[in-house]
């Protein structure tokens, strides 16, 4: 009745800090568990973030698709820093290699405490402003 496919996040492997860059291991386990796609955070891809074609071949080997790339940034200013903008652009280019893949924007706590009141409001405004900039690209 429904044509559903299920994807797996790399986040569970991140919690142990042992599997950063171990994409083949994650794909093997996810594939055996019945997942059809992978959502990955940039740091979990390791060297594959710079080699999307190699990741494509690895995904094919495990009959998996790339569903989404998670872009974490601090975005503590009203505009992206040059470093943030460079990573955002690189993430956009990476996702273009994978039909139907999405770029997920996520804030990272960064070094600044969450705050409250006006501090929290300003922090959220900055996040929204920077995320809007990425989305407009």
Protein backbone atom coordinates (compact mmCIF):
# COMPACT_ATOMS: atom_id res chain seq x y z
CA UNK A 1 0.00 0.00 0.00
CA UNK A 2 2.79 2.45 0.88
CA UNK A 3 6.09 2.79 -0.91
CA UNK A 4 8.26 3.63 2.09
CA UNK A 5 11.98 3.45 2.47
CA UNK A 6 13.84 3.91 5.71
CA UNK A 7 17.04 5.78 6.30
CA UNK A 8 19.62 5.56 9.03
CA UNK A 9 21.41 8.42 10.74
CA UNK A 10 25.12 8.39 11.51
CA UNK A 11 24.48 10.07 14.86
CA UNK A 12 24.28 6.84 16.89
CA UNK A 13 27.84 6.02 15.79
CA UNK A 14 28.96 9.52 16.72
CA UNK A 15 28.08 9.10 20.37
CA UNK A 16 30.90 6.62 20.94
CA UNK A 17 33.43 8.72 18.97
CA UNK A 18 34.90 5.49 17.65
CA UNK A 19 33.39 5.49 14.17
CA UNK A 20 34.21 8.93 12.75
CA UNK A 21 34.89 8.37 9.06
CA UNK A 22 34.03 4.65 9.24
CA UNK A 23 31.38 4.96 6.52
CA UNK A 24 31.78 1.46 5.19
CA UNK A 25 31.14 0.00 8.65
CA UNK A 26 28.03 2.17 9.07
CA UNK A 27 26.70 1.23 5.63
CA UNK A 28 27.30 -2.47 6.21
CA UNK A 29 25.42 -2.45 9.51
CA UNK A 30 22.61 -0.20 8.23
CA UNK A 31 22.18 -2.30 5.11
CA UNK A 32 21.98 -5.53 7.12
CA UNK A 33 19.38 -3.88 9.36
CA UNK A 34 17.18 -3.16 6.34
CA UNK A 35 17.79 0.54 5.88
CA UNK A 36 17.83 1.87 2.31
CA UNK A 37 19.54 5.22 2.81
CA UNK A 38 21.92 7.18 5.00
CA UNK A 39 21.76 10.62 6.60
CA UNK A 40 25.24 11.71 7.58
CA UNK A 41 26.84 14.52 9.48
CA UNK A 42 29.86 15.98 7.71
CA UNK A 43 32.34 14.92 10.37
CA UNK A 44 31.07 11.33 10.25
CA UNK A 45 31.90 11.11 6.53
CA UNK A 46 35.59 11.63 7.17
CA UNK A 47 37.55 11.67 3.90
CA UNK A 48 34.42 10.83 1.91
CA UNK A 49 33.25 14.43 2.32
CA UNK A 50 36.03 15.34 -0.10
CA UNK A 51 35.34 12.33 -2.35
CA UNK A 52 31.62 12.16 -3.17
CA UNK A 53 32.22 9.87 -6.15
CA UNK A 54 33.91 7.30 -3.92
CA UNK A 55 31.01 7.55 -1.49
CA UNK A 56 28.62 6.93 -4.40
CA UNK A 57 30.45 3.71 -5.28
CA UNK A 58 30.41 2.59 -1.65
CA UNK A 59 26.69 3.31 -1.37
CA UNK A 60 26.04 1.27 -4.52
CA UNK A 61 27.99 -1.65 -3.08
CA UNK A 62 25.59 -1.74 -0.12
CA UNK A 63 22.49 -0.93 -2.20
CA UNK A 64 22.00 2.29 -0.28
CA UNK A 65 21.21 5.88 -1.26
CA UNK A 66 22.43 9.10 0.25
CA UNK A 67 19.40 10.79 1.81
CA UNK A 68 20.79 13.85 3.54
CA UNK A 69 23.87 15.71 4.69
CA UNK A 70 23.68 17.49 8.04
CA UNK A 71 25.46 20.83 8.11
CA UNK A 72 26.27 21.93 11.66
CA UNK A 73 27.59 25.44 12.10
CA UNK A 74 27.95 27.75 15.10
CA UNK A 75 26.26 30.68 13.28
CA UNK A 76 26.78 32.99 16.23
CA UNK A 77 26.84 36.17 14.11
CA UNK A 78 24.14 37.90 12.07
CA UNK A 79 25.98 36.78 8.91
CA UNK A 80 28.02 33.68 8.19
CA UNK A 81 31.74 34.02 8.76
CA UNK A 82 33.94 33.29 5.74
CA UNK A 83 34.82 29.92 7.25
CA UNK A 84 31.14 29.07 7.75
CA UNK A 85 30.28 30.23 4.24
CA UNK A 86 33.07 28.08 2.77
CA UNK A 87 31.80 24.99 4.58
CA UNK A 88 28.20 25.77 3.59
CA UNK A 89 29.20 26.08 -0.06
CA UNK A 90 31.21 22.86 0.08
CA UNK A 91 28.22 21.06 1.63
CA UNK A 92 25.93 22.34 -1.12
CA UNK A 93 28.35 21.11 -3.79
CA UNK A 94 28.63 17.73 -2.06
CA UNK A 95 24.86 17.21 -1.99
CA UNK A 96 24.61 18.00 -5.72
CA UNK A 97 26.31 14.65 -6.39
CA UNK A 98 23.34 12.76 -4.95
CA UNK A 99 19.93 13.00 -6.64
CA UNK A 100 17.13 13.61 -4.16
CA UNK A 101 19.51 14.14 -1.23
CA UNK A 102 18.72 17.00 1.11
CA UNK A 103 20.93 19.42 2.97
CA UNK A 104 19.79 19.65 6.56
CA UNK A 105 20.75 22.79 8.44
CA UNK A 106 21.33 22.37 12.13
CA UNK A 107 22.72 24.72 14.69
CA UNK A 108 25.57 23.65 16.83
CA UNK A 109 25.84 24.92 20.37
CA UNK A 110 29.32 26.18 19.59
CA UNK A 111 31.28 27.84 22.33
CA UNK A 112 28.56 30.30 23.29
CA UNK A 113 26.17 29.28 26.05
CA UNK A 114 22.53 29.11 24.97
CA UNK A 115 21.56 32.04 27.17
CA UNK A 116 18.08 33.25 27.92
CA UNK A 117 15.88 36.28 27.36
CA UNK A 118 17.34 38.82 24.93
CA UNK A 119 20.59 36.85 24.58
CA UNK A 120 18.69 33.75 23.46
CA UNK A 121 16.47 35.82 21.16
CA UNK A 122 19.53 37.37 19.46
CA UNK A 123 21.18 33.96 19.14
CA UNK A 124 18.08 32.56 17.44
CA UNK A 125 17.88 35.57 15.12
CA UNK A 126 21.49 34.99 14.10
CA UNK A 127 20.82 31.29 13.45
CA UNK A 128 17.79 32.06 11.32
CA UNK A 129 19.65 34.75 9.38
CA UNK A 130 22.58 32.45 8.58
CA UNK A 131 20.33 29.49 7.73
CA UNK A 132 18.32 31.75 5.40
CA UNK A 133 21.58 32.74 3.69
CA UNK A 134 22.48 29.08 3.10
CA UNK A 135 18.96 28.27 1.88
CA UNK A 136 19.11 31.12 -0.63
CA UNK A 137 22.19 29.68 -2.33
